[in-house]
Short mmCIF file of C-alpha atoms in Angstrom, two decimals:
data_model
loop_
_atom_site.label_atom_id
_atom_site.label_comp_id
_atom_site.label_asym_id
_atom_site.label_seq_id
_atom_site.Cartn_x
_atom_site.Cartn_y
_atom_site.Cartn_z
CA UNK R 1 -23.37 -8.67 11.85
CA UNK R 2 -20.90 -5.77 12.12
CA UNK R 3 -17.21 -5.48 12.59
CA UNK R 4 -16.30 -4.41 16.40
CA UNK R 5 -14.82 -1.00 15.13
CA UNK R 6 -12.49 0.66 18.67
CA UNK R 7 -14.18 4.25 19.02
CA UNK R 8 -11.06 6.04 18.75
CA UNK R 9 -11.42 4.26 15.15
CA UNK R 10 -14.86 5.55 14.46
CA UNK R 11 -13.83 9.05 15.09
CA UNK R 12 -11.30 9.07 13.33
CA UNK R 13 -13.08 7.64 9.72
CA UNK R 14 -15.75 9.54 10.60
CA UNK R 15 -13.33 12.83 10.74
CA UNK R 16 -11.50 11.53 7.83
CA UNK R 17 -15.16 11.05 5.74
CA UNK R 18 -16.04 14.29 6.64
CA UNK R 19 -13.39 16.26 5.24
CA UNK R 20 -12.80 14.26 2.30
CA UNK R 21 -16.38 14.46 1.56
CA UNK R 22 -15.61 18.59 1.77
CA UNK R 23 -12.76 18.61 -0.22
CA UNK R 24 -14.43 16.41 -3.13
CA UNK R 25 -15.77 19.03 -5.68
CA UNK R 26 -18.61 19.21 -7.81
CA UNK R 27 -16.44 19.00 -10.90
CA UNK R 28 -14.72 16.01 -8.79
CA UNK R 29 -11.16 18.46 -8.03
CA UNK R 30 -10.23 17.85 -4.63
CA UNK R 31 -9.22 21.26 -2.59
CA UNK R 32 -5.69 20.13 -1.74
CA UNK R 33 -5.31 23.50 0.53
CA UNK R 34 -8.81 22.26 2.63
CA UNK R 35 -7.03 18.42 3.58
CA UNK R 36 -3.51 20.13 4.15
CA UNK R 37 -5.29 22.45 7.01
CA UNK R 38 -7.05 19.52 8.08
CA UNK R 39 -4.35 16.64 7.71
CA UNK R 40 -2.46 16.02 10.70
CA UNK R 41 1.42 15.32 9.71
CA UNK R 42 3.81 13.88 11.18
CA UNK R 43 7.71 15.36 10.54
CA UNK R 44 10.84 12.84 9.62
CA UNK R 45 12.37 12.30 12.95
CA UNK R 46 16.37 10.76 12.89
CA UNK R 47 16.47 10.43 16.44
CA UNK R 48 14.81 6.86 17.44
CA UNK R 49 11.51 7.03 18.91
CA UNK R 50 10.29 3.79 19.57
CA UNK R 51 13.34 2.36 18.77
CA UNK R 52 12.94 3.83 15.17
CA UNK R 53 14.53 6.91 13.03
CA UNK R 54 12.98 8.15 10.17
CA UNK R 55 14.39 10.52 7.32
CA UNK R 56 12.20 11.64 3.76
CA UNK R 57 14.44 11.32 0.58
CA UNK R 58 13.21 13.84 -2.43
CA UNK R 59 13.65 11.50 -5.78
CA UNK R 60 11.70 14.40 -7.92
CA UNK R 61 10.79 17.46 -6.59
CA UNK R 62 8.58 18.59 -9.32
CA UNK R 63 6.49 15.56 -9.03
CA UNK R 64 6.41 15.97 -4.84
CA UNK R 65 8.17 12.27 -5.26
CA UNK R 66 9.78 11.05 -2.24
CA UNK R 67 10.32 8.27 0.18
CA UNK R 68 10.01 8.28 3.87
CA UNK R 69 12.64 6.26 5.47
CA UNK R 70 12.05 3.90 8.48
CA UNK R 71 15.04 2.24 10.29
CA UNK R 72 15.06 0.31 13.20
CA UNK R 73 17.50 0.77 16.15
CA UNK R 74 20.33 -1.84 16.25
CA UNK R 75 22.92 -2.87 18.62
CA UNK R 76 26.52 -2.78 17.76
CA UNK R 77 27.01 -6.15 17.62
CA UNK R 78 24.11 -6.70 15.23
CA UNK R 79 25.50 -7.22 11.83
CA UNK R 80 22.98 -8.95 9.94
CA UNK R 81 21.94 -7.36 6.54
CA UNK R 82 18.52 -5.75 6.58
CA UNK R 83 15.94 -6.72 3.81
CA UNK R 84 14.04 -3.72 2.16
CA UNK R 85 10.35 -2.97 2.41
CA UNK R 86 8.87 -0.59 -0.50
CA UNK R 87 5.51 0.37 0.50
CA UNK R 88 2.43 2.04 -1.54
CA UNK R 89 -0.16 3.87 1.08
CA UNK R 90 -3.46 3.56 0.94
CA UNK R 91 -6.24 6.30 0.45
CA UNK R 92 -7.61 5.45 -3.13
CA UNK R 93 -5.44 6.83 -5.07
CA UNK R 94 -6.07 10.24 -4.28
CA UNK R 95 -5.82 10.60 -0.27
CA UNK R 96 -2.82 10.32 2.40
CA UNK R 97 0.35 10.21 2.31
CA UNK R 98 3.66 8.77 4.12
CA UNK R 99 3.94 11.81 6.24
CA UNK R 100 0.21 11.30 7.39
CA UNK R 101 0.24 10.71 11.12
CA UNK R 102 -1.64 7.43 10.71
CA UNK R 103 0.84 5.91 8.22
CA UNK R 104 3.74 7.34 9.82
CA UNK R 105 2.68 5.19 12.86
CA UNK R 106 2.09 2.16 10.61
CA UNK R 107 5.66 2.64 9.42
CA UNK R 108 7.48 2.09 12.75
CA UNK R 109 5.65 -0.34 13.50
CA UNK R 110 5.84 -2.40 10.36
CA UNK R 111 9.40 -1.50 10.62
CA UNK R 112 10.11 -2.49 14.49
CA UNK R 113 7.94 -5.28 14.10
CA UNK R 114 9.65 -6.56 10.75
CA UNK R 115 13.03 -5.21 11.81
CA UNK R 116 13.53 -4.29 8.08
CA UNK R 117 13.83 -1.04 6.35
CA UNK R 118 10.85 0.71 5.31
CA UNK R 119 10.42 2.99 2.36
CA UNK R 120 7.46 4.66 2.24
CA UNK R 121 6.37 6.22 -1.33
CA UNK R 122 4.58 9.58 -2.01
CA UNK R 123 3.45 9.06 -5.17
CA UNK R 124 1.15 11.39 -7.58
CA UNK R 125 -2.38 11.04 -6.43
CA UNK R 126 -5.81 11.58 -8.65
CA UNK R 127 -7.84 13.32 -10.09
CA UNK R 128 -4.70 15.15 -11.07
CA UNK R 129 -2.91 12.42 -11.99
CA UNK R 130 -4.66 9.48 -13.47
CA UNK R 131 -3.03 5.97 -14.07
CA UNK R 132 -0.69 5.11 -14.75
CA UNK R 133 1.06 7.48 -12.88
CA UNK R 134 1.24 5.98 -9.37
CA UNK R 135 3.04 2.84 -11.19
CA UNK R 136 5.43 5.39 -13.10
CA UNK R 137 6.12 6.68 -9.78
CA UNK R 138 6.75 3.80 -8.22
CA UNK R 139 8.91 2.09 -11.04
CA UNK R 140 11.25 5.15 -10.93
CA UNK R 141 11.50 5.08 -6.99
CA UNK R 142 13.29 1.39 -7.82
CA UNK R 143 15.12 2.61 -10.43
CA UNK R 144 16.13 5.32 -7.81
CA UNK R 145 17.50 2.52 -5.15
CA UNK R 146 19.14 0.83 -7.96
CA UNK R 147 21.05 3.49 -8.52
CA UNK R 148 22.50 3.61 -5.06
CA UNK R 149 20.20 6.86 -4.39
CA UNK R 150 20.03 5.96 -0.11
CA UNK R 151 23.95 5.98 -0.57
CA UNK R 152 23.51 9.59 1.50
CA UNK R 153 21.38 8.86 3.77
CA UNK R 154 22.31 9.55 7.20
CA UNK R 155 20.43 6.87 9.38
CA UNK R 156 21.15 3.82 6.90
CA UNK R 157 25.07 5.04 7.06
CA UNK R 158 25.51 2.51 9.80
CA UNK R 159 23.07 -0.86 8.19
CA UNK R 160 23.99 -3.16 5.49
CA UNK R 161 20.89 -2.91 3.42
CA UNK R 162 20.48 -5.96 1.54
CA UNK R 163 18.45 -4.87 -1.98
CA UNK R 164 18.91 -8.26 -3.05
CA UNK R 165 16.06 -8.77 -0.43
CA UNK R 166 13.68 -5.96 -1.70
CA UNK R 167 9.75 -6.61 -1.25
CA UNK R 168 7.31 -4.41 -2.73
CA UNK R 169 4.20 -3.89 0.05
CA UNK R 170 1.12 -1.69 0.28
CA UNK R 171 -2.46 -1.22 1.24
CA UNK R 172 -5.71 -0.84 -0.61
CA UNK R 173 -4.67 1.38 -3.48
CA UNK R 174 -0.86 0.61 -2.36
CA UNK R 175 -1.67 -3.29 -3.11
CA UNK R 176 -3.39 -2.20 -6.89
CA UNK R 177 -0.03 -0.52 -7.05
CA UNK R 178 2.48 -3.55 -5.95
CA UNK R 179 0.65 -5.79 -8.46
CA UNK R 180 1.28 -3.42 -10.86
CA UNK R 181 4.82 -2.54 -10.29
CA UNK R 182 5.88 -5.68 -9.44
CA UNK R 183 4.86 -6.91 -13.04
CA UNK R 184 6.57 -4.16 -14.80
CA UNK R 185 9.59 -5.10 -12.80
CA UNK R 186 9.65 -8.84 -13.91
CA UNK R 187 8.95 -7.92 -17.29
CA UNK R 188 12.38 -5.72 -17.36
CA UNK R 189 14.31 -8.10 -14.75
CA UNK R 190 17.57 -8.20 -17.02
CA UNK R 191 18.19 -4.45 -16.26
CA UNK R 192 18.12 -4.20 -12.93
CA UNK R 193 22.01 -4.55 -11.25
CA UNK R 194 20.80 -4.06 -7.08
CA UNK R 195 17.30 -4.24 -6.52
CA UNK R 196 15.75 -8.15 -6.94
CA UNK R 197 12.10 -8.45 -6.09
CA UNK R 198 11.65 -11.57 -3.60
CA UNK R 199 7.95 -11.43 -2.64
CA UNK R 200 4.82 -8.90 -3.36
CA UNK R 201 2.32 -7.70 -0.30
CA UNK R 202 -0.59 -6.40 -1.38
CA UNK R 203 -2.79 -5.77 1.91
CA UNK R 204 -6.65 -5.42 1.79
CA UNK R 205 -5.46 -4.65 -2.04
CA UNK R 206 -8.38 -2.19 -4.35
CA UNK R 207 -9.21 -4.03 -7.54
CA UNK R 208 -12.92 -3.92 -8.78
CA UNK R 209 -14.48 -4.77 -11.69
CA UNK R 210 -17.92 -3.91 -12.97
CA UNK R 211 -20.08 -7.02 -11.16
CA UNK R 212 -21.55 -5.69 -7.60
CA UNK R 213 -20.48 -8.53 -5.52
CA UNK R 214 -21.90 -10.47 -1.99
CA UNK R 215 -18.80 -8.23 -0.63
CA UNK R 216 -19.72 -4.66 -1.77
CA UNK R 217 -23.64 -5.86 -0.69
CA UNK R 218 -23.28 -6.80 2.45
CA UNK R 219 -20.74 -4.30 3.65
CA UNK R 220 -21.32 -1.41 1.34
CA UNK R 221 -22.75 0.80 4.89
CA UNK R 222 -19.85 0.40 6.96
CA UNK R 223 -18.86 3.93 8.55
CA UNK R 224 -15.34 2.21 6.54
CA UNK R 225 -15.31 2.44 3.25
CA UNK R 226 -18.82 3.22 1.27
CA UNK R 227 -19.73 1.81 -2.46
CA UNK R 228 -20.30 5.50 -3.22
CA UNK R 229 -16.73 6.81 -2.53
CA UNK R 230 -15.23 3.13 -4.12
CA UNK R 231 -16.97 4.26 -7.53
CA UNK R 232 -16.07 8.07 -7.31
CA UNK R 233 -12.35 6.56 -6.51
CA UNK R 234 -12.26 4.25 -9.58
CA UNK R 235 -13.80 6.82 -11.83
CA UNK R 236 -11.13 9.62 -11.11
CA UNK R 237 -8.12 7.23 -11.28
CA UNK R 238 -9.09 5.11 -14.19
CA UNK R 239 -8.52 6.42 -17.64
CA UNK R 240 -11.22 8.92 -19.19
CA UNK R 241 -13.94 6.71 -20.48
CA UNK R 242 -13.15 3.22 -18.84
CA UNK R 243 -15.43 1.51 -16.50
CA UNK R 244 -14.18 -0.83 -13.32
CA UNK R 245 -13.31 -3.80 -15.84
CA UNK R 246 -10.53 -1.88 -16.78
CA UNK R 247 -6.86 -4.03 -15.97
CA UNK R 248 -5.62 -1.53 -13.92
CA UNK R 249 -8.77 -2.38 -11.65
CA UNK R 250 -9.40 -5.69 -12.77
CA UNK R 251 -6.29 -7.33 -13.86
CA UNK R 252 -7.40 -10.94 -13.54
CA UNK R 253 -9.98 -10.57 -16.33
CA UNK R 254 -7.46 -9.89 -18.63
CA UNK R 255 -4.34 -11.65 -18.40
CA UNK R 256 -4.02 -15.25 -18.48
CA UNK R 257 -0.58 -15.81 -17.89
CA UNK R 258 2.47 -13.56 -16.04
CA UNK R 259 5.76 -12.67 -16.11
CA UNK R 260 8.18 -15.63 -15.22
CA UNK R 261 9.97 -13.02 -12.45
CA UNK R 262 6.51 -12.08 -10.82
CA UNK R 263 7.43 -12.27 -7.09
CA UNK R 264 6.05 -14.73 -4.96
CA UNK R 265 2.46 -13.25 -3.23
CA UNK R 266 1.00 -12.85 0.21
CA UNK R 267 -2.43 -11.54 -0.20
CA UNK R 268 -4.45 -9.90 3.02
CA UNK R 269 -7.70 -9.54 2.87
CA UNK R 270 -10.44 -8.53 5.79
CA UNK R 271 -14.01 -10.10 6.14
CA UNK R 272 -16.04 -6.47 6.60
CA UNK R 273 -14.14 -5.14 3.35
CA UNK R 274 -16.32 -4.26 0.78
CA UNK R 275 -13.45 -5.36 -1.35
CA UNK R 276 -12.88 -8.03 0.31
CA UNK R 277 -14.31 -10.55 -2.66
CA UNK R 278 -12.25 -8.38 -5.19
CA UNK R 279 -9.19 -9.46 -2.49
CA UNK R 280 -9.85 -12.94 -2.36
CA UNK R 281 -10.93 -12.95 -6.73
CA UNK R 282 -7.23 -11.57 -7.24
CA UNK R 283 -5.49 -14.90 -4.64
CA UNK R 284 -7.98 -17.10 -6.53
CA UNK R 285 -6.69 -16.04 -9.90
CA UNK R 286 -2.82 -16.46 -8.84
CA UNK R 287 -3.17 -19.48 -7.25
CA UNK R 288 -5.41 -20.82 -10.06
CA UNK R 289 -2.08 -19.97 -12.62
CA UNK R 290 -0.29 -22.02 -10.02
CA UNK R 291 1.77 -19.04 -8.61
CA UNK R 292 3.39 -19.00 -5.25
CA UNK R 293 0.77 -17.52 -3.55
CA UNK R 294 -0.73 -17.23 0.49
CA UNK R 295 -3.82 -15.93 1.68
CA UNK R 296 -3.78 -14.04 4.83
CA UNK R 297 -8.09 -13.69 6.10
CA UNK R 298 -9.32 -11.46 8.85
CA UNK R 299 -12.73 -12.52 8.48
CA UNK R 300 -13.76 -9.99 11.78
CA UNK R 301 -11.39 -7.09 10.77
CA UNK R 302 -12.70 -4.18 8.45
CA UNK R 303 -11.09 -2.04 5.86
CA UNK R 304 -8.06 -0.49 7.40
CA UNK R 305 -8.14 -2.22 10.77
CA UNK R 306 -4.16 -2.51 10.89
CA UNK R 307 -3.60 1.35 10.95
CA UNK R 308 -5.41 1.34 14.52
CA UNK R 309 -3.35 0.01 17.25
CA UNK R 310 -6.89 -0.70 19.07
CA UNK R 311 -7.01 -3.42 16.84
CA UNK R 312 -5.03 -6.34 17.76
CA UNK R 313 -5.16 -8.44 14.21
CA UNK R 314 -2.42 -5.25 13.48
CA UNK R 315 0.08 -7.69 14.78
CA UNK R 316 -0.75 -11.06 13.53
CA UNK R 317 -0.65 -8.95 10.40
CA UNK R 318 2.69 -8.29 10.79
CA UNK R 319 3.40 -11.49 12.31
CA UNK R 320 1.87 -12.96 8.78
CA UNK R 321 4.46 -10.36 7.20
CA UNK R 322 7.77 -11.24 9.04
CA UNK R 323 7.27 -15.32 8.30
CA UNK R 324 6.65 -14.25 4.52
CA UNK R 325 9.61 -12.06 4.07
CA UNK R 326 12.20 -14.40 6.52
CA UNK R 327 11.00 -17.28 4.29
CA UNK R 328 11.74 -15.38 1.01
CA UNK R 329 15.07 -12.98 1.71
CA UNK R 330 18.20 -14.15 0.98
CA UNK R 331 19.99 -16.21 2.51
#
């Protein structure tokens, strides 16, 4: 069987495959100036549109590191403190970004539907930038909101932002990268004075490893996500000369044991993923450490279903997303 993929869906990977597939070169450089005429973006927006504002906050100019900012609209008389959502787009590792029309729309929703703050991270992407610089990136964005660095922005002037109640949250390469940051957080947890880690999202996360599993078999066709492009992904991002059993892809084959401050987990996987075995390896492995850890399944949803509205499991997702973080903010 297939997934039932919305046609608006299929044109739109099939769009997205053929340009990528242009931009990839020979010498595996991707023409940045090809996708940017191509790449439909969507511009920061402070006046609420569906009952959200969003502003983009430059952390590091010469790295192109920002955030993109998602708050939701709130009555006067709403005074409750608003947990924090830092989230790692998808794309692996070297496509898309916050301001990408597709994950702009995924931010207001995740941030009307979680009615929580959303910061979105551009981080460095490969071939340019190998790992670890997406978890640099990211570990310097916190150390950024530590610092009080949204102290300026305009559209948070009027919310109590609780960073006590900070969750780290992101899709395919975005989940690699909360595992990944989230770790280096806990290992360091004594420095940090604002920002405390209370749960880790990884949805439809990329880890691999060097095994060709039922996952990547039966699914490895799908107009999705293609076996092809997973191994061109892995082999640009990874460093030179490591294969797919490397931990940044395959972290559970070589650690036994983690940090006492790792955040509890909500893992989402999809059934027409060819990662989708890699997904449910990685809930396996925590929950087989006895970590606090949830599995999320959408055994009929494919890679990326949540970023098209045509696809209803989009909001049991979030749903899945709101119980996990109410459960785990502070009180």
């Amino acid at each position: 069987m297939a997934p039932s993929i919305p046609l608006k869906a299929r044109i739109q990977l099939g769009l997205f495959s053929f340009i990528t597939n242009r931009a990839i070169g020979h010498d595996d450089t991707v023409n940045r100036r090809l996708l940017a005429f191509f790449e439909p973006l969507a511009p920061a927006d402070p006046k609420p549109k569906s009952g959200v504002s969003t502003a983009d906050v430059i952390i590091d100019s010469t790295r192109d590191l920002f955030v993109r900012i998602f708050v939701p609209s709130m009555n006067e008389e709403e005074a409750e403190k608003l947990p924090l959502v830092v989230y790692f787009h998808g794309g692996g590792f070297a496509f898309a970004s916050p301001h990408l029309v597709s994950y702009d729309d995924w931010g207001r929703r995740m941030c009307s539907g979680l009615h929580a703050v959303i910061a979105s991270v551009n981080y460095r992407r490969s071939p340019e930038h190998r790992c670890p610089a997406p978890y640099d990136d990211g570990v310097d964005v916190l150390r950024f909101l530590d610092s009080g660095g949204l102290g300026s922005v305009d559209i948070l002037s009027s919310l109590d932002l609780d960073l006590g109640s900070c969750f780290l949250a992101g899709d395919t390469a975005g989940g690699n990268i909360v595992h990944h940051v989230a770790r280096r957080w806990a290992a360091t947890v004594d420095s940090w004075e604002k920002i405390n880690i209370k749960g880790a999202i990884p949805i439809t996360p990329m880890f691999g490893g060097e095994e060709r599993t039922t996952g990547d078999i039966q699914n490895q066709n799908l107009p999705v996500l293609t076996t092809e492009r997973m191994d061109w992904y892995w082999k640009v991002f990874l460093p030179e000369g490591a294969n797919r059993n490397h931990e940044c892809a395959h972290p559970f084959g070589t650690t036994t044991k983690l940090e006492e401050w790792f955040p509890p987990v909500l893992v989402a996987a999809a059934g027409y993923d060819i990662l989708r075995d890699w997904q449910l390896k990685y809930y396996e492995w925590l929950n087989g450490m006895k970590h606090n850890v949830r599995l999320a399944l959408y055994p009929d949803s494919f890679h990326g279903f949540y970023l098209y509205t045509k696809c209803e499991e989009w909001m049991e997702l979030v749903d899945e997303i709101k119980t996990f973080i109410d459960e785990h903010k502070s009180s």
